[in-house]
Amino acid sequence: MPQTLPDIQNTLDTRGVALEQVGVSDIKYPITVLDRAQGKQHTIASLAMSVSLPHQFKGTHMSRFIEVLSRYRDEFTIQTLPNVLDEMRTRLEAEAARIEVRFPYFVERSAPVSGMKALMDYQCTFIGDSSTDSDNFILGVTVPVASLCPCSKEISDYGAHNQRGDVAIQVRTTRDAAGESQLLWIEELIEIAENAASAPLYPLLKRPDERYVTMQAYENPAFVEDITRDVAVQLREDPRVEWFSVQVTNFESIHNHNAFASTSWHR
Amino acid sequence: MPQTLPDIQNTLDTRGVALEQVGVSDIKYPITVLDRAQGKQHTIASLAMSVSLPHQFKGTHMSRFIEVLSRYRDEFTIQTLPNVLDEMRTRLEAEAARIEVRFPYFVERSAPVSGMKALMDYQCTFIGDSSTDSDNFILGVTVPVASLCPCSKEISDYGAHNQRGDVAIQVRTTRDAAGESQLLWIEELIEIAENAASAPLYPLLKRPDERYVTMQAYENPAFVEDITRDVAVQLREDPRVEWFSVQVTNFESIHNHNAFASTSWHR
Amino acid sequence: MPQTLPDIQNTLDTRGVALEQVGVSDIKYPITVLDRAQGKQHTIASLAMSVSLPHQFKGTHMSRFIEVLSRYRDEFTIQTLPNVLDEMRTRLEAEAARIEVRFPYFVERSAPVSGMKALMDYQCTFIGDSSTDSDNFILGVTVPVASLCPCSKEISDYGAHNQRGDVAIQVRTTRDAAGESQLLWIEELIEIAENAASAPLYPLLKRPDERYVTMQAYENPAFVEDITRDVAVQLREDPRVEWFSVQVTNFESIHNHNAFASTSWHR
Amino acid sequence: MPQTLPDIQNTLDTRGVALEQVGVSDIKYPITVLDRAQGKQHTIASLAMSVSLPHQFKGTHMSRFIEVLSRYRDEFTIQTLPNVLDEMRTRLEAEAARIEVRFPYFVERSAPVSGMKALMDYQCTFIGDSSTDSDNFILGVTVPVASLCPCSKEISDYGAHNQRGDVAIQVRTTRDAAGESQLLWIEELIEIAENAASAPLYPLLKRPDERYVTMQAYENPAFVEDITRDVAVQLREDPRVEWFSVQVTNFESIHNHNAFASTSWHR
């Protein structure tokens, strides 16, 4: 091996095209996140990490992303993201850095009548953007729920079509006096989504529980439009919320396609 | 370029390992299939094509699969599969050949009350296996349906959870006097699946149609076990059916996981 | 059945939440698109169609999307999208309408030495947004290519790692004198992407062709950064291009994760 | 609520169709597996659990699967699978039970020259089948590797196309004197796959490492046929292996489709 290997990435580029993002994606990595009930939770993330690249530099040193990731995997939260992004900017000598972290998060749920417990999974995301003059953190949760069609209930002599759906919420919080993003628990967003739906989903239901949720859904019919609006109303009232987007998708049980509604808002 | 390029694939192999399949997969190609109502239907297939490789040969000439595919793409049916497989065996000098073809197939469906028409998609598969002493053809269709839970209906004062589900049927037919596989239409398997479900799905429903299918589903509760069995009973009675498998999967509207049942049978 | 069924969607809503999008998604439908070489091409689309919903209306009549789709499926192009969007706005009494159409598009490719022909697939998208005061059309193409790592080539005594990658381009064109979006062929974007990569991909290569593309890739090493920039340079020079984004992703052959780079630009 | 809810699943069925499998699928659950280096590893599984259902019973009590799963999630190994299956058969009063567990497994890998460490993910599966007279356990690992085409290297003046590929191995082991399945580590199957490929993949490579693996791949060209055979040769020589299947898939860097080869063997 030659004593020093050339560093092609470090050479000059003359095309005059700055790149918004250069990085690595579809990385799978075990990480630890905050858990409201248990303190910490082990999970497995799929990540994308990138930095900006000024027009005059040919390339980025991609291996450094993995070095940063390995160092921070023991605590990945909205609170530690600023540090991860800072280290990405320093190690990769970049003005801006971005990270997207997707992971399943488990919450122990009790069946509504029998009280039997089991774990249910929710897909979550952390997105962090950092540049010299600003940073930006978003928490996302997708909550599977049941929805029962108000039109079908109203026009039919009996029954009503219902189905599984997804409530995808993304939130950016306001800053506290110290300039830090306020904490919003994944569990809080799950509750907001379930409050807006016809009924929550559960991992484990015995017959009395099934009776309960069947009737709960029938008593709370909701279009995708209704669920989207009820989530929006709750989030607008929370002073910690600076911006949100919500998209509700129903896997219609009368069609082979989906119905969806979405909206966004900022304070 | 040298006048003759070496043919590495054609060299001898001494490891003594025969390969059951060597080929290409995840090929996307436009094909034409038989349509009961329209004569022909243009669709787009995802294919895997392979041949067996005796232990003494190092490799297969993969480009020949694409040459065969290009020649036959204008009519891909259970009837032409034997010719495709013959040509694969000849061109690739192989004892056995296999092809798997997956494609969406569209059927015009009329809403049950308004009669309004639109197209609905069904995922289909052709699988063909051919060797010196036998061949084997399988037709598969996955039919999305609605199912309404008999337990939920029975134990609740009103309502019943229901959801979208999939009925996946695979069939091998008996041979006619000339030794050819008997024809079974994709449309026939769709009807069998829908007969067994709580209600069919439709691409387009107006309010009177929605009322109709809501009440139809409520009147026909069915577990995944029931749908599987009702499909099995219908297929066993059809003299053209030599073997079948059926798997029904419900995207449960009370859970974030699925329920399924399966069985298979041969004459 | 009652003589008139209530129209729940048409009732008033008092929550004060306007919805940006309400519609249907994951619809599969056969459509016909323009083909530079053949005139027309049959393909199969996955679509999302939506309209805006003012805060005072409870719901949207989702079946009307399918009615519009059925009427226009015989010619879906950047040219007919304005009509589809107009009809969506009229039929659904909405201020704004949006459609996203994803479909595979096939182009006959000739191998570089043998000239042998076969079809290759490219994933394409049409996105159209229309409101009372503006409309907006985007054409997208994802072009699979080969990339060979300049660093690996430079630092190694022989060989260089290379891999399959994707060049995803989205373009909005300028308007002509009549105010219509200028035409840009899918085939033109494919050429731009392939020019920027180490080598094009082909559906069918014989040995002399494989020799050709192997050496072509070795002679044209390119990072994801380089490919992104070379696409950007070509698009900026085309007077028909008003805005573009490009993202290049490499399925690295030395890692189990991907490398990517992206940029965007507007005139 | 009525004092006792009817048990529909427990009623008699007269259609005469026994079901091979009835159960739940696509369940996400955190589990703990054995780790050769660390003792234990936290991961997240996707599971399917099912039992057979005799023809005379209408349905299965699906919630019991989740109860069994919750009890065993702290140690899921080939060694504890027999207990899980026993409990499924007992709790669900079934003759046969089946479980399929898919999960990512992480191994710390050291770069070949710099020695820098990071984690790499491998998709694994446990499959267990148990009935009154036999049981059957399969361990599966999919190992991403690099392959470099021997034909391309031979016919080209310089370079050679290479790409990421997958080596999917499934193994059933022989029993020891006590009748228990012999242990085979996931790490052992990873080594076998990497030995057969052109080069291993790594999560983190610095420039001297990249030089090393680039040249290693160039020195070890291998078709999918070669990799399949070299895996087969190694597995046949291991006395713990009773049966295996191996399928190698290359994400070709000169085509937009894949090449694959497969074989299976039993002692």
Coordinates of C-alpha atoms in Angstrom, one line a residue, chain C:
Chain C
M1 CA -84.4 1.6 0.8
P2 CA -85.6 5.0 1.8
Q3 CA -86.4 7.3 -1.1
T4 CA -83.7 9.7 -0.4
L5 CA -80.6 8.8 1.5
P6 CA -79.1 11.5 3.8
D7 CA -76.0 13.2 2.5
I8 CA -73.7 13.4 5.6
Q9 CA -70.8 14.7 3.7
N10 CA -72.8 17.8 2.7
T11 CA -73.6 18.9 6.3
L12 CA -71.9 21.8 8.0
D13 CA -68.8 21.6 10.1
T14 CA -68.1 24.0 12.9
R15 CA -64.5 23.1 14.0
G16 CA -63.0 25.8 11.8
V17 CA -60.3 23.5 10.3
A18 CA -59.8 23.8 6.5
L19 CA -58.3 20.7 4.9
E20 CA -55.5 21.1 2.4
Q21 CA -56.2 17.7 0.8
V22 CA -59.0 15.2 1.0
G23 CA -59.0 12.3 -1.5
V24 CA -58.2 8.8 -2.5
S25 CA -54.8 7.1 -2.7
D26 CA -53.2 3.9 -3.8
I27 CA -55.6 3.5 -6.7
K28 CA -54.3 1.2 -9.5
Y29 CA -55.6 2.0 -12.9
P30 CA -54.5 1.3 -16.5
I31 CA -53.7 4.5 -18.4
T32 CA -52.3 5.5 -21.7
V33 CA -49.3 7.9 -21.9
L34 CA -47.4 9.6 -24.7
D35 CA -44.5 7.6 -26.1
R36 CA -41.9 9.5 -28.2
A37 CA -41.1 6.5 -30.4
Q38 CA -44.5 4.7 -30.5
G39 CA -47.0 7.5 -30.2
K40 CA -48.8 5.9 -27.2
Q41 CA -47.9 3.4 -24.5
H42 CA -50.3 1.4 -22.3
T43 CA -49.2 1.3 -18.6
I44 CA -50.6 0.9 -15.1
A45 CA -50.6 3.8 -12.7
S46 CA -50.8 4.1 -9.0
L47 CA -52.7 7.4 -8.3
A48 CA -53.6 9.8 -5.5
M49 CA -56.3 12.4 -6.3
S50 CA -57.4 15.0 -3.8
V51 CA -59.1 18.4 -3.5
S52 CA -59.1 21.1 -0.8
L53 CA -62.1 21.3 1.6
P54 CA -63.1 24.6 3.2
H55 CA -63.6 24.6 6.9
Q56 CA -67.4 24.8 6.8
F57 CA -68.0 21.5 4.8
K58 CA -68.0 18.2 6.6
G59 CA -66.8 15.9 3.8
T60 CA -65.9 15.2 0.2
H61 CA -67.7 12.8 -2.2
M62 CA -64.9 10.4 -2.8
S63 CA -66.6 8.4 -5.6
R64 CA -66.4 11.3 -7.9
F65 CA -62.6 11.0 -8.1
I66 CA -63.0 7.5 -9.7
E67 CA -65.5 8.8 -12.1
V68 CA -63.1 11.5 -13.4
L69 CA -60.3 9.0 -13.5
S70 CA -62.3 6.6 -15.6
R71 CA -63.1 9.3 -18.1
Y72 CA -59.5 10.4 -18.7
R73 CA -57.5 7.2 -18.5
D74 CA -57.1 6.9 -22.3
E75 CA -54.7 9.8 -22.4
F76 CA -52.7 10.9 -19.3
T77 CA -50.0 13.4 -20.1
I78 CA -48.6 16.6 -18.8
Q79 CA -50.8 18.1 -21.6
T80 CA -54.1 16.6 -20.4
L81 CA -53.5 17.0 -16.6
P82 CA -54.9 20.6 -16.6
N83 CA -58.2 19.1 -17.9
V84 CA -58.3 16.4 -15.3
L85 CA -57.6 18.9 -12.6
D86 CA -60.3 21.2 -13.9
E87 CA -62.8 18.4 -13.9
M88 CA -61.9 17.4 -10.4
R89 CA -62.4 21.0 -9.2
T90 CA -65.8 21.2 -11.0
R91 CA -67.2 17.8 -10.0
L92 CA -66.1 18.1 -6.4
E93 CA -66.9 21.9 -6.1
A94 CA -63.4 22.6 -4.8
E95 CA -61.0 25.5 -5.1
A96 CA -57.9 23.4 -5.4
A97 CA -57.1 20.0 -6.8
R98 CA -54.1 17.8 -6.9
I99 CA -53.2 14.6 -8.7
E100 CA -50.1 12.3 -8.4
V101 CA -49.6 9.6 -11.0
R102 CA -46.8 7.0 -10.7
F103 CA -46.2 4.5 -13.5
P104 CA -43.6 2.4 -15.1
Y105 CA -42.6 3.5 -18.6
F106 CA -40.8 1.2 -21.1
V107 CA -38.2 2.2 -23.7
E108 CA -36.6 -0.1 -26.2
R109 CA -32.9 -0.1 -25.7
S110 CA -30.2 -1.3 -28.1
A111 CA -27.1 -3.0 -26.6
P112 CA -24.1 -0.8 -27.4
V113 CA -22.1 -3.3 -29.5
S114 CA -24.4 -6.1 -30.6
G115 CA -27.4 -3.8 -31.1
M116 CA -29.7 -6.4 -29.6
K117 CA -33.0 -4.8 -28.5
A118 CA -35.2 -5.3 -25.4
L119 CA -37.4 -3.1 -23.2
M120 CA -36.3 -1.4 -20.0
D121 CA -38.5 0.1 -17.3
Y122 CA -38.3 3.5 -15.8
Q123 CA -40.5 4.7 -12.9
C124 CA -42.2 8.0 -13.8
T125 CA -44.5 10.5 -12.0
F126 CA -46.8 13.3 -13.1
I127 CA -47.8 15.7 -10.3
G128 CA -50.4 18.4 -11.0
D129 CA -51.7 21.1 -8.6
S130 CA -54.4 23.5 -9.6
S131 CA -56.1 26.3 -7.8
T132 CA -58.1 29.4 -8.8
D133 CA -55.0 31.5 -9.3
S134 CA -52.3 29.1 -10.4
D135 CA -51.3 25.7 -11.6
N136 CA -48.2 23.7 -11.4
F137 CA -47.0 20.5 -13.2
I138 CA -44.1 18.3 -12.4
L139 CA -42.6 15.4 -14.4
G140 CA -40.5 12.9 -12.6
V141 CA -38.3 10.0 -13.8
T142 CA -36.1 7.6 -11.9
V143 CA -33.3 6.3 -14.0
P144 CA -31.3 3.3 -12.8
V145 CA -27.6 3.6 -13.7
A146 CA -24.2 2.2 -12.9
S147 CA -21.7 4.3 -10.9
L148 CA -18.0 3.5 -10.3
C149 CA -16.3 5.0 -7.3
P150 CA -13.5 7.5 -8.2
C151 CA -11.9 7.1 -4.8
S152 CA -11.8 3.3 -5.0
K153 CA -10.3 3.5 -8.5
E154 CA -7.7 6.0 -7.5
I155 CA -6.4 4.3 -4.4
S156 CA -6.5 0.7 -5.6
D157 CA -3.9 -1.1 -7.8
Y158 CA -6.7 -2.7 -9.8
G159 CA -10.4 -2.8 -9.9
A160 CA -12.9 -0.3 -8.5
H161 CA -16.1 -0.9 -6.6
N162 CA -19.2 -0.1 -8.7
Q163 CA -23.0 -0.6 -8.2
R164 CA -26.5 0.1 -9.4
G165 CA -27.9 3.5 -8.4
D166 CA -30.9 5.6 -9.1
V167 CA -31.1 9.1 -10.5
A168 CA -34.4 10.6 -9.5
I169 CA -35.2 13.8 -11.5
Q170 CA -38.2 16.1 -11.1
V171 CA -38.8 19.0 -13.5
R172 CA -41.3 21.8 -13.9
T173 CA -41.1 23.4 -17.3
T174 CA -41.5 27.0 -18.4
R175 CA -44.7 28.2 -20.2
D176 CA -44.9 28.8 -24.0
A177 CA -46.5 32.0 -25.4
A178 CA -49.9 30.4 -25.1
G179 CA -49.3 29.8 -21.3
E180 CA -49.0 26.0 -21.7
S181 CA -46.2 24.0 -20.0
Q182 CA -43.5 23.1 -22.5
L183 CA -43.0 19.5 -23.4
L184 CA -40.1 17.6 -22.0
W185 CA -39.9 13.9 -23.0
I186 CA -39.3 11.2 -20.5
E187 CA -36.6 10.0 -22.9
E188 CA -34.7 13.3 -22.6
L189 CA -34.5 13.0 -18.8
I190 CA -33.2 9.4 -19.2
E191 CA -30.5 10.6 -21.5
I192 CA -29.5 13.4 -19.1
A193 CA -29.2 10.9 -16.2
E194 CA -27.3 8.4 -18.2
N195 CA -24.8 11.0 -19.5
A196 CA -24.0 11.9 -15.9
A197 CA -23.5 8.3 -14.7
S198 CA -20.5 6.0 -15.1
A199 CA -22.6 3.8 -17.6
P200 CA -26.2 3.2 -18.6
L201 CA -28.0 0.0 -17.6
Y202 CA -29.4 -2.2 -20.3
P203 CA -32.0 -5.0 -20.3
L204 CA -30.0 -7.3 -22.6
L205 CA -26.2 -7.5 -23.0
K206 CA -24.2 -10.1 -24.9
R207 CA -20.5 -10.6 -24.1
P208 CA -19.1 -7.9 -26.4
D209 CA -21.6 -5.5 -24.9
E210 CA -20.7 -6.4 -21.3
R211 CA -17.0 -5.8 -22.2
Y212 CA -18.0 -2.4 -23.5
V213 CA -20.0 -1.2 -20.5
T214 CA -17.5 -2.6 -18.0
M215 CA -14.7 -0.5 -19.6
Q216 CA -17.1 2.5 -20.1
A217 CA -17.8 2.5 -16.4
Y218 CA -14.1 2.2 -15.4
E219 CA -13.3 5.1 -17.7
N220 CA -16.0 7.3 -16.2
P221 CA -15.8 7.1 -12.4
A222 CA -18.4 9.3 -10.6
F223 CA -19.5 9.9 -7.0
V224 CA -23.1 10.5 -6.2
E225 CA -22.0 14.1 -5.9
D226 CA -20.7 14.1 -9.4
I227 CA -23.7 12.6 -11.0
T228 CA -26.0 15.0 -9.2
R229 CA -23.9 17.9 -10.4
D230 CA -23.7 16.8 -14.0
V231 CA -27.4 16.3 -14.1
A232 CA -27.8 19.8 -12.6
V233 CA -25.5 21.4 -15.1
Q234 CA -27.4 19.9 -18.1
L235 CA -30.8 20.9 -16.7
R236 CA -29.8 24.5 -16.0
E237 CA -28.8 24.9 -19.6
D238 CA -32.2 23.8 -21.0
P239 CA -34.4 26.9 -21.5
R240 CA -37.5 24.8 -21.1
V241 CA -36.6 24.0 -17.4
E242 CA -38.0 26.4 -14.8
W243 CA -37.3 24.3 -11.7
F244 CA -35.8 20.9 -11.0
S245 CA -34.7 18.7 -8.2
V246 CA -32.4 15.7 -8.5
Q247 CA -31.4 13.0 -6.0
V248 CA -28.9 10.3 -6.8
T249 CA -28.8 7.2 -4.6
N250 CA -26.1 4.5 -4.8
F251 CA -26.8 1.0 -3.6
E252 CA -23.1 0.7 -2.4
S253 CA -21.4 -2.6 -3.2
I254 CA -19.0 -2.2 -0.2
H255 CA -21.7 -1.3 2.4
N256 CA -25.2 -2.5 3.4
H257 CA -26.4 1.1 3.2
N258 CA -26.8 3.7 0.5
A259 CA -25.0 6.9 -0.4
F260 CA -27.0 9.8 -1.8
A261 CA -26.7 13.5 -2.9
S262 CA -29.4 15.9 -3.8
T263 CA -29.9 19.5 -5.0
S264 CA -32.7 21.7 -6.5
W265 CA -32.8 24.8 -8.6
H266 CA -35.1 27.3 -10.1
R267 CA -34.6 29.8 -12.9

